[in-house]
PDB file of N, CA and C in Angstrom:
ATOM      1  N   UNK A   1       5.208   2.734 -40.220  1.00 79.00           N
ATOM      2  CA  UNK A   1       4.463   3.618 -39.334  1.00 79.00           C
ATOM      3  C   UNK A   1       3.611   2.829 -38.346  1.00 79.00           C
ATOM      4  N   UNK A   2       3.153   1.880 -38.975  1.00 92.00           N
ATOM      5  CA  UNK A   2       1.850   0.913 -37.833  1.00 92.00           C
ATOM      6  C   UNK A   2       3.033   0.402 -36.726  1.00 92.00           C
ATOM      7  N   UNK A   3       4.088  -0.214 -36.902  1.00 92.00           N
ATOM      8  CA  UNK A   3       4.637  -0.277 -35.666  1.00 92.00           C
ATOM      9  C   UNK A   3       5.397   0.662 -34.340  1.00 92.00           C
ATOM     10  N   UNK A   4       5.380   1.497 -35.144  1.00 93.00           N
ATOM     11  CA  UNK A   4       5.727   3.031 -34.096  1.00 93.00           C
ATOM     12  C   UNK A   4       4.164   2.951 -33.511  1.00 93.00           C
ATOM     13  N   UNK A   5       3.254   3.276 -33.684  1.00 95.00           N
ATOM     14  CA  UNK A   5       2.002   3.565 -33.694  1.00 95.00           C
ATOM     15  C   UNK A   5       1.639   2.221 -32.272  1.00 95.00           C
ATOM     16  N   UNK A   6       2.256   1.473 -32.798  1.00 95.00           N
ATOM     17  CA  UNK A   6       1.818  -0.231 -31.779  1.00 95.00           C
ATOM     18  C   UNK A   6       2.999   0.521 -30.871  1.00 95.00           C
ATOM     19  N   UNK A   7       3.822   0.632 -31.040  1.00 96.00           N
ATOM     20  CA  UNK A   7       5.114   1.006 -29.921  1.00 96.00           C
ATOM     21  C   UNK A   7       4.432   1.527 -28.885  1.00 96.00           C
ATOM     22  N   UNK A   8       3.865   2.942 -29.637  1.00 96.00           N
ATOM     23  CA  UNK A   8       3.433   4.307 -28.604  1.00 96.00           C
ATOM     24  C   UNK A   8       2.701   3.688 -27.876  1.00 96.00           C
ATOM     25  N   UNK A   9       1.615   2.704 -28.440  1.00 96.00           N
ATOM     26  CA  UNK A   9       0.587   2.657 -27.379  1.00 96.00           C
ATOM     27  C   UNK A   9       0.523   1.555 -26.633  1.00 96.00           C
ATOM     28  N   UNK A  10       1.625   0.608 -27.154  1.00 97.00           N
ATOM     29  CA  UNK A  10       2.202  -0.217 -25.781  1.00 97.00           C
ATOM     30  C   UNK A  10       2.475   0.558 -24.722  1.00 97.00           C
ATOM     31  N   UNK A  11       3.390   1.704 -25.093  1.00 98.00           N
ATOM     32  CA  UNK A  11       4.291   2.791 -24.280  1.00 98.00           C
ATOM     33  C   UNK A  11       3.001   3.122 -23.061  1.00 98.00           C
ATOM     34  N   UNK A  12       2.452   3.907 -23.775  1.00 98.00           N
ATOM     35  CA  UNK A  12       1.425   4.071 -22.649  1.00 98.00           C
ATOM     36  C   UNK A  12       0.365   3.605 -22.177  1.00 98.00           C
ATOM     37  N   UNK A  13       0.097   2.203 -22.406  1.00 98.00           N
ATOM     38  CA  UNK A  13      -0.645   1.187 -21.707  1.00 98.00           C
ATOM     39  C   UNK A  13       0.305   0.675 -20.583  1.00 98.00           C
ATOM     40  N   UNK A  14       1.649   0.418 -20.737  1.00 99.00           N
ATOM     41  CA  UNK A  14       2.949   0.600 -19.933  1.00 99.00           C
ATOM     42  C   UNK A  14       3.017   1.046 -18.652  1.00 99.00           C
ATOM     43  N   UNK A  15       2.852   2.762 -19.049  1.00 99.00           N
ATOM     44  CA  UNK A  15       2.879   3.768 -18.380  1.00 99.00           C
ATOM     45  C   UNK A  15       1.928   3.889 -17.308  1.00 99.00           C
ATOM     46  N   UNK A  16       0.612   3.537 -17.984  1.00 99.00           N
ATOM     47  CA  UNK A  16      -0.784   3.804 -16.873  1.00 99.00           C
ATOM     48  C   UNK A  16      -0.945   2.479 -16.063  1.00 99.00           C
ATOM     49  N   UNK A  17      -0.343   1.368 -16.485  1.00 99.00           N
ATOM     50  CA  UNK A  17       0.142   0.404 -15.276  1.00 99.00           C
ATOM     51  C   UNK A  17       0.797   0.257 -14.526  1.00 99.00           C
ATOM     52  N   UNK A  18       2.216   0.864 -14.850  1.00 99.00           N
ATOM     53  CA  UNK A  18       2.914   1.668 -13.510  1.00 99.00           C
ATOM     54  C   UNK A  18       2.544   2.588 -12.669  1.00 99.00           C
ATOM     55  N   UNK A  19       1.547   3.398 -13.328  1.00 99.00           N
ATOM     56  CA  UNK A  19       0.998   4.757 -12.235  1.00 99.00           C
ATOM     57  C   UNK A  19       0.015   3.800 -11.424  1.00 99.00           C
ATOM     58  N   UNK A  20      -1.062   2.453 -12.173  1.00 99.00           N
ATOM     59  CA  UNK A  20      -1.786   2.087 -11.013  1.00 99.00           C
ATOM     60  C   UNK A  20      -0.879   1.319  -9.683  1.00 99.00           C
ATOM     61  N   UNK A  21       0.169   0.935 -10.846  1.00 99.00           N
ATOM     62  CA  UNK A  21       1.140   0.342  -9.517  1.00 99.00           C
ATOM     63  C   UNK A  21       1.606   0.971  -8.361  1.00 99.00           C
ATOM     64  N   UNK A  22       1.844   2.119  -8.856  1.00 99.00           N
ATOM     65  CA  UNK A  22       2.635   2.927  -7.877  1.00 99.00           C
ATOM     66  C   UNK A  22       1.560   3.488  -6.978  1.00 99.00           C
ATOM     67  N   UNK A  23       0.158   3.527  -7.525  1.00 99.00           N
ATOM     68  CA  UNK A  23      -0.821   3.975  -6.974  1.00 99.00           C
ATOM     69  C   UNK A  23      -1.359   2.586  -5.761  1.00 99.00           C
ATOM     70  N   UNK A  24      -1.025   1.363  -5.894  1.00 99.00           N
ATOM     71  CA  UNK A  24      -1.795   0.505  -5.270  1.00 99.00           C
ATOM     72  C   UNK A  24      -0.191   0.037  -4.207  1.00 99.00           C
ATOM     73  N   UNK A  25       0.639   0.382  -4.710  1.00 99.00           N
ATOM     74  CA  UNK A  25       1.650   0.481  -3.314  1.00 99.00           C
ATOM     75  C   UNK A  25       1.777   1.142  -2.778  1.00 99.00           C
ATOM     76  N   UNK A  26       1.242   2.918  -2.934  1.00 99.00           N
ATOM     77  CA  UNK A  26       1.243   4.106  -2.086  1.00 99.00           C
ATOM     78  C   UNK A  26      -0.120   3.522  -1.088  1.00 99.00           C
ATOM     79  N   UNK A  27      -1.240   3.089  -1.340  1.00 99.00           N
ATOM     80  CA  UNK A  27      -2.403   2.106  -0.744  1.00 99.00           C
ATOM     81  C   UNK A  27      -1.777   1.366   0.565  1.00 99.00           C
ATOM     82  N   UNK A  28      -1.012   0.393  -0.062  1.00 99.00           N
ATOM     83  CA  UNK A  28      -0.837  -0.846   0.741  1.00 99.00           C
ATOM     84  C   UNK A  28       0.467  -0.361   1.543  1.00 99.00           C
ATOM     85  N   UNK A  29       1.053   0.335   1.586  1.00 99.00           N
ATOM     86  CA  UNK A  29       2.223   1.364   2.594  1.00 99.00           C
ATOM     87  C   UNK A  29       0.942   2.182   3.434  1.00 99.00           C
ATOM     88  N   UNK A  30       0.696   2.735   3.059  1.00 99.00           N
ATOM     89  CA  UNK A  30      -0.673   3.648   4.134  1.00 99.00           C
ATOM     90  C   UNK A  30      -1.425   2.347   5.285  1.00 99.00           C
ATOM     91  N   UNK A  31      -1.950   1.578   3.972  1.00 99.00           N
ATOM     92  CA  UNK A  31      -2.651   0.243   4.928  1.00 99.00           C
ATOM     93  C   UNK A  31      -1.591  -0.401   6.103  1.00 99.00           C
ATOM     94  N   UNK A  32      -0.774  -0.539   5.193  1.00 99.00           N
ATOM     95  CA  UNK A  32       0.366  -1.402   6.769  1.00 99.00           C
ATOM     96  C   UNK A  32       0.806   0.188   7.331  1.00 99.00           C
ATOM     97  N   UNK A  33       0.860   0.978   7.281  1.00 99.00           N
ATOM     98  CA  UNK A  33       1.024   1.814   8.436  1.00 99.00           C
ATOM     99  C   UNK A  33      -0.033   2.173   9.249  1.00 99.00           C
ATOM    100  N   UNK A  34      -1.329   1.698   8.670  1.00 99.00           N
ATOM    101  CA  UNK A  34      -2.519   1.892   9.631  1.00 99.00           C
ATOM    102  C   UNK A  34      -2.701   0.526  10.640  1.00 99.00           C
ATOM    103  N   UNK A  35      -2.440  -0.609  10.010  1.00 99.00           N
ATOM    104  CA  UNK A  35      -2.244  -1.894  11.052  1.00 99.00           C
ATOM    105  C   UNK A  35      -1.014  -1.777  11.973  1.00 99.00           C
ATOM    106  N   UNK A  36      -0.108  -1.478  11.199  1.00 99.00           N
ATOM    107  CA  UNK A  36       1.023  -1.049  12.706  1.00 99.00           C
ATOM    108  C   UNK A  36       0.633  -0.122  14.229  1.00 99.00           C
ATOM    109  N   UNK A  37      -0.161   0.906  13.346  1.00 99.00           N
ATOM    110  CA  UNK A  37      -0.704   1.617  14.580  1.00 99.00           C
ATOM    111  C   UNK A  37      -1.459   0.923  15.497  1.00 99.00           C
ATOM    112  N   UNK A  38      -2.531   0.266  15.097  1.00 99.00           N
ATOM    113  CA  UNK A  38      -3.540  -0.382  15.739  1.00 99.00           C
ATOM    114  C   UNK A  38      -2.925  -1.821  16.478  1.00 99.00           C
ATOM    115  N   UNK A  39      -1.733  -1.859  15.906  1.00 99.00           N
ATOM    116  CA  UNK A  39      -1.367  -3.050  16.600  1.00 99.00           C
ATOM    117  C   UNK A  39      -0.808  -2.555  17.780  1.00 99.00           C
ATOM    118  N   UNK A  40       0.213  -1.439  17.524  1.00 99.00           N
ATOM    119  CA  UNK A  40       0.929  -0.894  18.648  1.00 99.00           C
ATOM    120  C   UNK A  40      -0.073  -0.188  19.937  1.00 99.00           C
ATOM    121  N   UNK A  41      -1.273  -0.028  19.349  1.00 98.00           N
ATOM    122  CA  UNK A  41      -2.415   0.260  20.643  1.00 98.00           C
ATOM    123  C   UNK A  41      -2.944  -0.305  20.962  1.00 98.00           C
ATOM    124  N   UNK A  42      -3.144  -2.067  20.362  1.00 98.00           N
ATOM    125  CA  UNK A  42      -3.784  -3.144  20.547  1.00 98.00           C
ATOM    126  C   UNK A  42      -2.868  -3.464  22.053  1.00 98.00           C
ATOM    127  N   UNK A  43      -1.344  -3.057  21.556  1.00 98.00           N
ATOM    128  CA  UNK A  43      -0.429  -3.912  22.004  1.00 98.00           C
ATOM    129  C   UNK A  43      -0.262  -3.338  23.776  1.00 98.00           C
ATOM    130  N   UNK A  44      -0.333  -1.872  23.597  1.00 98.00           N
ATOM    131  CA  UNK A  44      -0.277  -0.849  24.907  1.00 98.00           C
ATOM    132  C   UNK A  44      -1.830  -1.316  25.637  1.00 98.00           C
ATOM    133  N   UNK A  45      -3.130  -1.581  24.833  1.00 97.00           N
ATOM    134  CA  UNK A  45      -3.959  -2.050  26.075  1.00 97.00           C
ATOM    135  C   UNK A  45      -3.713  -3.180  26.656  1.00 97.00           C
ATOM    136  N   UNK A  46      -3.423  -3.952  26.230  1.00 96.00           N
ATOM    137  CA  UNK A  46      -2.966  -5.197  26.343  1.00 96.00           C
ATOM    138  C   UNK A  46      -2.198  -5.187  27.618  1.00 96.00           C
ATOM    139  N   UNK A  47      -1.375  -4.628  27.929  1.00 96.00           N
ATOM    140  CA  UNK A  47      -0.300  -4.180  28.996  1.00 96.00           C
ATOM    141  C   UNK A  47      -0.649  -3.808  29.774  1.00 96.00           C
ATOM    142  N   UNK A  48      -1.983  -2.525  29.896  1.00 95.00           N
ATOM    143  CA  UNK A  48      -2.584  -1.693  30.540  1.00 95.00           C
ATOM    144  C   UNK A  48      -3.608  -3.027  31.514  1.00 95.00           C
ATOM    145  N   UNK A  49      -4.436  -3.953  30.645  1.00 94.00           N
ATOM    146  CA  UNK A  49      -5.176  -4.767  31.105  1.00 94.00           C
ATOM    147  C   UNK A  49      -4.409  -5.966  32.007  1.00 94.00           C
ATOM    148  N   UNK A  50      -3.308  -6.196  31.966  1.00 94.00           N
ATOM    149  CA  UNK A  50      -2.245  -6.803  32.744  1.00 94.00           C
ATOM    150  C   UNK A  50      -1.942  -6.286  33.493  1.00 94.00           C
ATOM    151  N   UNK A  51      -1.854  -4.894  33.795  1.00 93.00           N
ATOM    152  CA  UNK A  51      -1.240  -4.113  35.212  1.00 93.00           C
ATOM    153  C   UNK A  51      -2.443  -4.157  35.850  1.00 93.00           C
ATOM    154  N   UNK A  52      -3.723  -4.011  35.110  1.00 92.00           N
ATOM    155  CA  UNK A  52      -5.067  -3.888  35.956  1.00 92.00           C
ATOM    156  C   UNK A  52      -5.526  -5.141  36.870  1.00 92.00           C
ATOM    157  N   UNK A  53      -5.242  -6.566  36.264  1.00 89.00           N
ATOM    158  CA  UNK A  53      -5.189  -7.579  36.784  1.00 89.00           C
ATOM    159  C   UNK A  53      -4.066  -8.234  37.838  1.00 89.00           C
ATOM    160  N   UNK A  54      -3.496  -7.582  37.563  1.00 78.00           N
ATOM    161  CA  UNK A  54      -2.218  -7.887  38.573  1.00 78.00           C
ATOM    162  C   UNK A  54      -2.448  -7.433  39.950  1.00 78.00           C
TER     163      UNK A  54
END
């Protein structure tokens, strides 16, 4: 019985490290889609300030 018992609660020490996982890559997908944005408007002033100087 004690090793079923060790099983289970490997099982779900397991489990709640995959959910933080899945939780800290749903994070870091949001984060790089928030630097993409800012880059891509970094990237459009950037252009804007080149036509202005020109």
């Amino acid at each position: 019985m004690a090793a079923k018992e060790e099983l289970q609660a490997l099982s779900k020490e397991v489990e709640r490290k995959v959910k933080a996982l899945e939780a800290e890559v749903l994070q870091l997908t949001e984060d790089l889609a928030s630097s993409e944005r800012a880059r891509r408007a970094a990237e459009t002033q950037r252009y804007a300030l080149t036509l202005c100087v020109a």
